[in-house]
Coordinates of C-alpha atoms in Angstrom, one line a residue:
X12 CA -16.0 3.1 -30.1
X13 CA -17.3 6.5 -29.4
X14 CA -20.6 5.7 -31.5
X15 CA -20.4 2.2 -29.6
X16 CA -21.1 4.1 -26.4
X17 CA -24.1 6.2 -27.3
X18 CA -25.8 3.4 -28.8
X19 CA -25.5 1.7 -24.9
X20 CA -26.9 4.9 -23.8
X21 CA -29.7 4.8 -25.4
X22 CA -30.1 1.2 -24.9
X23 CA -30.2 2.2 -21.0
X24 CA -32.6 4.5 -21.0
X25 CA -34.9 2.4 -23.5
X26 CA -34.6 -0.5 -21.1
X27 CA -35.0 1.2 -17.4
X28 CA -38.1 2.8 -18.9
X29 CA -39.3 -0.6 -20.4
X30 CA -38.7 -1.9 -16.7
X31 CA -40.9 0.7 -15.5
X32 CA -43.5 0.3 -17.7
X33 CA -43.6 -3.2 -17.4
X34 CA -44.5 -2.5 -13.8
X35 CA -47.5 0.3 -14.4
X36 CA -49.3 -0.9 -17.2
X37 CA -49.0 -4.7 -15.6
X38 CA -49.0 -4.4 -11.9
X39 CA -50.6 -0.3 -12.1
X40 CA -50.7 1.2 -8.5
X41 CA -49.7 -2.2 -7.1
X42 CA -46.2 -1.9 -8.6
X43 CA -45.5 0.4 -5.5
X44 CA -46.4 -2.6 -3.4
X45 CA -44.4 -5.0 -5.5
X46 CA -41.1 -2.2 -4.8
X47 CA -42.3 -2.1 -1.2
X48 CA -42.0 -5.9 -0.6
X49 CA -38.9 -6.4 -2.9
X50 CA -37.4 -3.8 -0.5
X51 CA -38.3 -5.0 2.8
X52 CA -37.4 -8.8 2.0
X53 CA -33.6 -7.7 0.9
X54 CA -33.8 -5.6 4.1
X55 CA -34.8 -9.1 6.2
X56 CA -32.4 -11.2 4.5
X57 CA -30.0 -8.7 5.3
X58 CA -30.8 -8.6 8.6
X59 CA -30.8 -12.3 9.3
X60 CA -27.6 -12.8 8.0
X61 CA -26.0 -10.1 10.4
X62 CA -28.2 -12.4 13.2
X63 CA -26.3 -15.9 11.9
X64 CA -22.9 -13.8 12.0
X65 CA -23.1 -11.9 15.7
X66 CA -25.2 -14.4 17.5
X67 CA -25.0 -18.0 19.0
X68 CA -27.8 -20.9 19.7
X69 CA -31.1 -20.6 19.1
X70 CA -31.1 -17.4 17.7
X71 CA -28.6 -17.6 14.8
X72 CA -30.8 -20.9 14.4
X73 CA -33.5 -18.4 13.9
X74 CA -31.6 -15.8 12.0
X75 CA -30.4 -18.5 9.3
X76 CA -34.3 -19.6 8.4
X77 CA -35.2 -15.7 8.4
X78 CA -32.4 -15.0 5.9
X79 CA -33.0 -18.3 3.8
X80 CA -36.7 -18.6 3.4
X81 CA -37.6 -14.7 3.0
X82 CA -36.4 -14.6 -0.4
X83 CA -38.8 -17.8 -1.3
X84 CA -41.5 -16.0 0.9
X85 CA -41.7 -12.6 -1.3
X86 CA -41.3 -15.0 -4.6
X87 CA -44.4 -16.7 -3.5
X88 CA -46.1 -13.6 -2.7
X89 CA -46.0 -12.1 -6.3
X90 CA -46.5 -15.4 -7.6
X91 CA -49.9 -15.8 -5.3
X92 CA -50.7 -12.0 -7.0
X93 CA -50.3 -13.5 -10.4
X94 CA -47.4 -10.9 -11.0
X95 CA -44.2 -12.7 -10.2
X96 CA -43.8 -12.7 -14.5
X97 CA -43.9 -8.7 -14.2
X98 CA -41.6 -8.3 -11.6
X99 CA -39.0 -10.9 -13.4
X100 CA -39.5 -9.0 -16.7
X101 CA -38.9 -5.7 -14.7
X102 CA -36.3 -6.5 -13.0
X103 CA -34.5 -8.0 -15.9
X104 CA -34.9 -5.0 -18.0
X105 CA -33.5 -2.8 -14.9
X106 CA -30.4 -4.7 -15.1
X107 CA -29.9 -4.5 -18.5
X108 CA -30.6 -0.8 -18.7
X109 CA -27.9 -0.6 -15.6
X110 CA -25.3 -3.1 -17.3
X111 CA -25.4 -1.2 -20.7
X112 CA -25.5 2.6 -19.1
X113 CA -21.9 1.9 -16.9
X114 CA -20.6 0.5 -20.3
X115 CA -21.6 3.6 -22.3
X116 CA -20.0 5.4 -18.9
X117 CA -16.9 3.3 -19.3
X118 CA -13.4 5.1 -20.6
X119 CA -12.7 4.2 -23.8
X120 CA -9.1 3.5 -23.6
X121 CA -7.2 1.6 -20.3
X122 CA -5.2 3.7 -17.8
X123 CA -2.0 2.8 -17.7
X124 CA 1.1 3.9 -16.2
X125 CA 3.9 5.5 -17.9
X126 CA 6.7 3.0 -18.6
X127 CA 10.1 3.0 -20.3
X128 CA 11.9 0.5 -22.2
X129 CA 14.2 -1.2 -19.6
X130 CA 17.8 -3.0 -20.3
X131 CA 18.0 -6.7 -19.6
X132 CA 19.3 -7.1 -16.0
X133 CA 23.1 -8.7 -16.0
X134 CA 22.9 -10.4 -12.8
X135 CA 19.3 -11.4 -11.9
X136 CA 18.4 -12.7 -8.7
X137 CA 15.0 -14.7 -7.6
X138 CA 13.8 -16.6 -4.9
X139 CA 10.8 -19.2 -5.9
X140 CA 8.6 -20.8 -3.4
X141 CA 8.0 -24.4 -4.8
X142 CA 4.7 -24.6 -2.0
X143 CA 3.1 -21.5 -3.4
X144 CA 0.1 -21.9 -5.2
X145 CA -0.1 -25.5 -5.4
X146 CA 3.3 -26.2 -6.7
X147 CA 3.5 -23.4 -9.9
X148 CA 6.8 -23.7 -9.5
X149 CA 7.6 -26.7 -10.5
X150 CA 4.6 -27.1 -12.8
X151 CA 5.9 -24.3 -15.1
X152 CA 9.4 -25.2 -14.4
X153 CA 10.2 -21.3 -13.4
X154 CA 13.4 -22.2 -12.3
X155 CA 15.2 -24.1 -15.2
X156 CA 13.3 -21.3 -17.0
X157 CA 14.7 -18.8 -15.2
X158 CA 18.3 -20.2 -14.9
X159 CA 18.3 -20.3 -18.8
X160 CA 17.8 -16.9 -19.2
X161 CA 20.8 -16.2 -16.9
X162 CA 19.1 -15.6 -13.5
X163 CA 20.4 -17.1 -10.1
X164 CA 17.5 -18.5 -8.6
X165 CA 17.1 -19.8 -4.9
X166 CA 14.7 -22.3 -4.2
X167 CA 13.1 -22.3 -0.5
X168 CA 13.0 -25.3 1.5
X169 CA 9.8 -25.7 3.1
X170 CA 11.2 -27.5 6.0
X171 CA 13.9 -25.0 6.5
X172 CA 12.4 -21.2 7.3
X173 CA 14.5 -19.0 5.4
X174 CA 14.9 -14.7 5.6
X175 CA 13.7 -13.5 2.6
X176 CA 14.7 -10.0 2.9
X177 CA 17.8 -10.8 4.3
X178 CA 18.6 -13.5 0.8
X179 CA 17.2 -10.7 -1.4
X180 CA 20.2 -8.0 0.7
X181 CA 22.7 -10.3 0.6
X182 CA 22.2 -10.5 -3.2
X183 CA 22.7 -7.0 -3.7
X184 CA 25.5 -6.6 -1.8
X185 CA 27.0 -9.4 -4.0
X186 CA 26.1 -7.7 -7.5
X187 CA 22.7 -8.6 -8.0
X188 CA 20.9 -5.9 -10.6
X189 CA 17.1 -7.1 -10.3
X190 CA 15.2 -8.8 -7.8
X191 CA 12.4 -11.1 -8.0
X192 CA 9.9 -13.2 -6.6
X193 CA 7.5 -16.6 -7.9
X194 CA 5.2 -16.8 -4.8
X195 CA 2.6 -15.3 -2.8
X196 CA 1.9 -11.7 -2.1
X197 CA 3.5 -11.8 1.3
X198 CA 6.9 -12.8 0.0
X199 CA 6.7 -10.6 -2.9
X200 CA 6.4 -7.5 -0.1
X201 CA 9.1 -8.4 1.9
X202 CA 11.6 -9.0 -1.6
X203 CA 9.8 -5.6 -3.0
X204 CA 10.7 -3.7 0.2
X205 CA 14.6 -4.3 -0.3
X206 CA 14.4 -3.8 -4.1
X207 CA 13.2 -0.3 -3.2
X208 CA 15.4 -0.1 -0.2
X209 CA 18.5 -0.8 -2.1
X210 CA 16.9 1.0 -5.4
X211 CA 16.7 -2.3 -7.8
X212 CA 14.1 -3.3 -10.3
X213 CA 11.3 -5.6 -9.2
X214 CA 9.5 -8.3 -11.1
X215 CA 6.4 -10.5 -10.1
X216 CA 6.9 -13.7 -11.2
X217 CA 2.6 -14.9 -10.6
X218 CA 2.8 -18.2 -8.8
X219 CA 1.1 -17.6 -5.7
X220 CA -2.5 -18.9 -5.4
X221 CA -4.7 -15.6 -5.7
X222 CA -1.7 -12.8 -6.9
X223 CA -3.4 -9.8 -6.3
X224 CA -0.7 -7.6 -7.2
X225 CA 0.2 -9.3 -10.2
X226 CA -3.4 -8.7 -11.3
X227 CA -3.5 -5.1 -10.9
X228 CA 0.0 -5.2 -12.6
X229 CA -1.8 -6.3 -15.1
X230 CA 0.1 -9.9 -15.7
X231 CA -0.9 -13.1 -17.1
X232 CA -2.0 -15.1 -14.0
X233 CA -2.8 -18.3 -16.3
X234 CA 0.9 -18.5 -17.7
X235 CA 3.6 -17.3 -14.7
X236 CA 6.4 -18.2 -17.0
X237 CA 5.4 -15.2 -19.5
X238 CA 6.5 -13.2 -16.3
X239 CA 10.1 -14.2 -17.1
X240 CA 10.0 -12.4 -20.5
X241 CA 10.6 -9.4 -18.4
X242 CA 14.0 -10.2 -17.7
X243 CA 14.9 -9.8 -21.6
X244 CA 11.5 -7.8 -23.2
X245 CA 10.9 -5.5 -20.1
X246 CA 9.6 -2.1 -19.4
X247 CA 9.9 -0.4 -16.1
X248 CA 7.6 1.8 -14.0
X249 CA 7.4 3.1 -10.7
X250 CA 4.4 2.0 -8.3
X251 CA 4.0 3.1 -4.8
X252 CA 3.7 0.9 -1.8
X253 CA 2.4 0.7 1.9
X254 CA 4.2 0.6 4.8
X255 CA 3.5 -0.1 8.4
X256 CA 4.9 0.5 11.6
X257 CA 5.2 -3.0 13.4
X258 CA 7.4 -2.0 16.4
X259 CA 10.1 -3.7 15.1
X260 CA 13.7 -2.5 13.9
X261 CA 13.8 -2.3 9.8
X262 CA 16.1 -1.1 7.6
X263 CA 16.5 2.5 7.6
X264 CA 13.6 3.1 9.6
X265 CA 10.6 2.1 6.7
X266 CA 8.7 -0.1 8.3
X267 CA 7.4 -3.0 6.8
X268 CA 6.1 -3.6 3.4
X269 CA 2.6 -4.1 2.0
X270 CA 2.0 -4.2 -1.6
X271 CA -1.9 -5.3 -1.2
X272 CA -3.3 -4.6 2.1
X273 CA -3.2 -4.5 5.8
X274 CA -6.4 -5.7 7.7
X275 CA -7.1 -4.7 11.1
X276 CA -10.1 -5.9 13.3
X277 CA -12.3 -9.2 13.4
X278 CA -10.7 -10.7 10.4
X279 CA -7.3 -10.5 11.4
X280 CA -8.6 -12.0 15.2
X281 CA -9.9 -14.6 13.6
X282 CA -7.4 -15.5 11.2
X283 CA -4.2 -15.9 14.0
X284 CA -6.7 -18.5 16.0
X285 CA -4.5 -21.9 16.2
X286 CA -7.7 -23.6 15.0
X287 CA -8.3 -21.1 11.9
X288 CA -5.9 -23.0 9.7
X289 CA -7.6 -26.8 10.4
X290 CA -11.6 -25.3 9.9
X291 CA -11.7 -22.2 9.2
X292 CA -15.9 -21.8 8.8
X293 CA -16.2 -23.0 12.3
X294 CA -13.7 -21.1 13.8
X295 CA -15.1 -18.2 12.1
X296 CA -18.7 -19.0 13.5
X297 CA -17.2 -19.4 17.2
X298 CA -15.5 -16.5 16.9
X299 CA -17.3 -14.0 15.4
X300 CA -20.3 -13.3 17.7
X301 CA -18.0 -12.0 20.7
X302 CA -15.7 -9.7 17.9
X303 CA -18.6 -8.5 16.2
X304 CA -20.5 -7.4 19.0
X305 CA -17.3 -5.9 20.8
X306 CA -17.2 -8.2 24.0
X307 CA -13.8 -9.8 23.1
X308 CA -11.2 -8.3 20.5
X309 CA -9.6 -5.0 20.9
X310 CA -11.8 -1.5 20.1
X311 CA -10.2 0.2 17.5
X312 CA -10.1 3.9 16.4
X313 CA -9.2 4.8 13.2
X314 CA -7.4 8.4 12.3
X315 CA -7.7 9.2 9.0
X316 CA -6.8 13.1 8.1
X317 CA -9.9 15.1 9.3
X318 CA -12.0 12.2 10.1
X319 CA -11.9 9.2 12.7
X320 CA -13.9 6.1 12.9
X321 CA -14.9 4.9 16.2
X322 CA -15.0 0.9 16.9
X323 CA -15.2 -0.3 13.9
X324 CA -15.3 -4.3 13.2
X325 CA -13.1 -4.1 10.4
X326 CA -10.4 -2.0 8.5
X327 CA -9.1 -2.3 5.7
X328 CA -6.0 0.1 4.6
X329 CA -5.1 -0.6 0.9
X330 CA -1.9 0.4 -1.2
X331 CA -4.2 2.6 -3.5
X332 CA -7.8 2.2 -3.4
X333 CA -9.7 -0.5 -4.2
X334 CA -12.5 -0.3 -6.4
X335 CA -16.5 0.1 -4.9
X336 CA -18.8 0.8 -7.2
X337 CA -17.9 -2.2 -8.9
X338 CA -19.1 -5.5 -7.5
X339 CA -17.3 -7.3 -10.7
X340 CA -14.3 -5.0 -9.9
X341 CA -13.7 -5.9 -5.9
X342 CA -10.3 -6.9 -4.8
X343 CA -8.5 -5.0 -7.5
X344 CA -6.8 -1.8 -7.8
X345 CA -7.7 0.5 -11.1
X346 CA -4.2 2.4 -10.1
X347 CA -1.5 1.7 -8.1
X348 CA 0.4 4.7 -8.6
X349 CA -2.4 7.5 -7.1
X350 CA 0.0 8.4 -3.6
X351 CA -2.9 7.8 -1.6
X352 CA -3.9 5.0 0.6
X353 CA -6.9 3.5 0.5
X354 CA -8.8 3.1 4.2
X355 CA -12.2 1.0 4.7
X356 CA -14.0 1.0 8.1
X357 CA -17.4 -1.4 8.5
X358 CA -19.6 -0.4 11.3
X359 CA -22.2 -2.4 12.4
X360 CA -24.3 -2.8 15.3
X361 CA -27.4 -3.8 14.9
X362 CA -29.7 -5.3 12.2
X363 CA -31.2 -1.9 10.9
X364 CA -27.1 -1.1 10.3
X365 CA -26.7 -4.2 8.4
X366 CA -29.8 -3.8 6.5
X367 CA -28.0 -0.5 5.4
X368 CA -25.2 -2.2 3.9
X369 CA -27.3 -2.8 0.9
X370 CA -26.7 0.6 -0.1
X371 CA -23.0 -0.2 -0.8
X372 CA -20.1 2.6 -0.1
X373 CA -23.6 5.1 0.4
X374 CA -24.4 3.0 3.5
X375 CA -23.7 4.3 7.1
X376 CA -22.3 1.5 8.4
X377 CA -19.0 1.5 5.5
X378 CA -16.6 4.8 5.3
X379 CA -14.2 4.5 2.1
X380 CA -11.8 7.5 2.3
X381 CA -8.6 8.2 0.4
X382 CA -5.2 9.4 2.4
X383 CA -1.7 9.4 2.8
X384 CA -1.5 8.1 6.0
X385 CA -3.6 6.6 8.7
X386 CA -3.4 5.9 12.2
X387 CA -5.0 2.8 14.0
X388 CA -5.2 2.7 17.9
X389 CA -6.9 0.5 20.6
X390 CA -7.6 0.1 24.0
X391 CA -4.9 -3.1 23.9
X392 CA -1.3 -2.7 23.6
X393 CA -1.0 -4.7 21.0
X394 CA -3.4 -5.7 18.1
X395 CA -3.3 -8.6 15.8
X396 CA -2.7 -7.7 12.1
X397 CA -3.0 -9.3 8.7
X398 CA -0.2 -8.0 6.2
X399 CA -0.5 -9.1 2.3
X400 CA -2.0 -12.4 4.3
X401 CA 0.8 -12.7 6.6
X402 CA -0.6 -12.4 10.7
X403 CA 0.9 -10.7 12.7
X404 CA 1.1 -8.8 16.2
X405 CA 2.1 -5.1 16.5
X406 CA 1.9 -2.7 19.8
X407 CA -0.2 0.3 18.8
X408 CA -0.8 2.6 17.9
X409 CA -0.2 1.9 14.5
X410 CA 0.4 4.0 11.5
X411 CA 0.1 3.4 8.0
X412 CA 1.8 5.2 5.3
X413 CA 2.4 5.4 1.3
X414 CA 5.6 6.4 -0.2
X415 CA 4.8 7.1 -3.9
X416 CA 7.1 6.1 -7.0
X417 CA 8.7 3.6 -3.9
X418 CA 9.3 0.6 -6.4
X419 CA 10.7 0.0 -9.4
X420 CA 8.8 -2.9 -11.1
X421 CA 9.8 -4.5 -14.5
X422 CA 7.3 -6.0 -16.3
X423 CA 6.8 -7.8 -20.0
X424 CA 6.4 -5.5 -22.7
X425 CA 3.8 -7.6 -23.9
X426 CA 0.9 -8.6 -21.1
X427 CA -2.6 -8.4 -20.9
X428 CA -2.9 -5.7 -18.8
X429 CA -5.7 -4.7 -16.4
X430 CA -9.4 -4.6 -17.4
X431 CA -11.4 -1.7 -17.2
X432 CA -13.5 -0.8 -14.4
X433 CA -17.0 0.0 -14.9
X434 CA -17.7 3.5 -13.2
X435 CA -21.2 4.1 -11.1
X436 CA -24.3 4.4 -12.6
X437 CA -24.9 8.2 -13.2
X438 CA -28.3 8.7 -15.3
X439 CA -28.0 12.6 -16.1
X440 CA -24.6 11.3 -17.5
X441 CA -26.4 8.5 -19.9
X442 CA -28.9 10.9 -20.8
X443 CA -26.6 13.1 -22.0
X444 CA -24.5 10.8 -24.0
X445 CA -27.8 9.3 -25.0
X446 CA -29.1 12.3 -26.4
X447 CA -25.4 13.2 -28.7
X448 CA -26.2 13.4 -32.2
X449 CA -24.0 13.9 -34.5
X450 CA -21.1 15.0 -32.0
X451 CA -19.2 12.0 -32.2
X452 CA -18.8 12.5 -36.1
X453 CA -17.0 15.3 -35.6
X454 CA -14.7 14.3 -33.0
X455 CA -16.4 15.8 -30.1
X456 CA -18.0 14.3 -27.4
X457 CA -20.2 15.8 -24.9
X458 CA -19.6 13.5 -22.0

């Protein structure tokens, strides 16, 4: 494998100078102009599209066209030059030199965390959501499943609200010895905050429609009946989880749950509108403009350790970090048991800002930070909130918090397990590894 990632090395820096060559000998000092115009048309588009999102009428009208047809405009150009071929060739090479030199970056082996062999549970106890994920439930059959292997299982009633948490206690206190969950990621949060309340294992039973946490737990999300082999081939480890303040009384004091995220800003406005849920594009679009460019919504500060973001649009505080250099890799964790939270603030205010954003987590306008807890105020009382999906409204300020090692989570011994992430594109780093000869034969490894 070692070998394997040398060979991509080399196969980088053979293609990113193949890219560049392409450009000198084809386009020679125009290839700067080529650059130039690729550049300033991403910059456009980039800039429209902030226009469609934080403007109304006319304008957005304008934005749109700006953002559609500058893309065809700068293909046109290098075709008109005779070179669009070069810059297609070029640009295809770049990618491949950058696809195969964050392979030959990549770990070799998948980081996983520790786990045990755990007992089968004597008196299992889940709670299934027959809506969730467009009827998994009952189109696995998880609960005859489940019921054969011994467990009690509690189907909800959609018509009929039922307490979670207060099922999941109430089985404790009558001997339960595992809890678990088949349904989304808001239910599994609330179950998952008594299972560590009461100090019970967990298991995530995948039949919710995106399970987030199940992925980064590394479970089949095609099959959420291979979850059940948990309850008699299971291993147990500990993961952390989130917790936020919500004003309200919770047992002993924790707060509530998140075992994904907790969203603060214009998506959690826009999500608790009564006409979000019929069309949500267009009550996106109507919305937007006014949150975007602060004249409706509250104006949040973030506190963060030693740094604070003022009036940002949108936060983002994660239960571990989610990874960013990754665009194959967004929306899932690479660890869940690092202690830290992780906090994303976007700022934008103008076009040139939003034009900035191409630079990824190196852009102004985004701060990614890592800590154990965070504090988000406004200049309301109270702020709307999106928790693992669920909205909500809580008085601020708010704080955020992890508690490490919080959950106990039983799992299959045999799962697929969580892909591995690609790390940024470092070229001193592929050079290096590029450069190894006969290293790797004898064990070593220079990287």
């Amino acid at each position: 494998m070692r070998v394997d990632r040398h060979w991509a090395a080399r196969l980088a820096l053979a293609a990113g100078t193949a890219a560049l060559l392409v450009l000198l000998v084809f386009a020679g000092f125009r290839s700067i102009v080529l650059v130039g115009v690729g550049v300033a048309g991403l910059a456009a588009t980039a800039a429209g599209l902030w226009w469609v999102l934080a403007r109304t009428g006319v304008i957005r009208v304008l934005a749109f066209l700006l953002a559609a047809t500058t893309p065809i405009v700068v293909l046109v150009l290098y075709a008109v030059a005779g070179l669009l071929w070069v810059v297609l060739v070029s640009l295809a090479l770049w990618t491949l030199a950058v696809f195969t030199g964050r392979t030959a970056l990549q770990k070799t082996d998948p980081a996983r965390l520790p786990e045990r062999p755990a007992a089968p549970p004597r008196r299992p106890f889940l709670i299934m959501n027959p809506r969730s994920g467009g009827g998994k439930v009952g189109r696995f059959q998880l609960a005859e499943r489940a019921r054969a292997l011994g467990a009690e299982v509690v189907e909800l009633d959609p018509g009929r609200p039922q307490d979670v948490a207060e099922l999941a206690r109430r089985a404790v206190d009558d001997g339960a010895d595992l809890l678990g969950v088949a349904g989304g990621d808001g239910t599994q949060a609330l179950v998952a905050g008594v299972a560590a309340e009461r100090d019970v294992p967990f298991v995530v039973i995948c039949a919710g429609t995106r399970n987030h946490f199940a992925m980064d737990l590394g479970l089949d999300r095609e099959d959420p009946s291979a979850c059940l082999e948990a309850l008699t081939d299971g291993v147990e480890l500990r993961v952390d989880l989130g917790f936020i303040d919500v004003g309200q009384p919770a047992a002993e004091g924790r707060g509530r749950v998140f075992v994904n995220n907790a969203s603060f800003g214009a998506y959690a406005t826009v999500v608790q509108s009564p006409a979000y849920r019929d069309d949500k594009a267009r009550t996106t679009l109507q919305m937007l403009p006014d949150l975007l460019t602060h004249h409706s919504g509250p104006c949040l500060t973030v506190r963060a350790g030693e740094v604070t973001v003022d009036a940002p649009q949108a936060v983002l505080v994660s239960n571990n970090p989610y990874l960013m250099e990754d665009p194959a890799g967004l929306g899932r964790r690479e660890r869940l048991d690092s202690g830290v939270l992780g906090v994303l603030g976007v700022t934008v205010d103008n076009a040139v800002q939003a034009a900035s954003m191409l630079r990824g987590s190196h852009g102004p306008g985004l701060t990614s930070i890592t800590v154990q807890e965070v504090v988000v105020d406004a200049d309301a009382p109270v702020i709307p909130v999106g928790v693992d999906g669920e909205a909500l409204t809580v008085p601020t300020p708010v704080r955020c918090w992890i508690e490490p090692g919080a959950l106990r989570v039983q799992l299959p011994r045999h799962r697929p397990g969580t892909p591995l992430a690609k790390p940024p594109m470092n070229w001193r780093r592929v050079r290096r590894l590029a450069l190894t000869v006969g290293q790797t034969a004898a064990g070593r490894d220079t990287d």
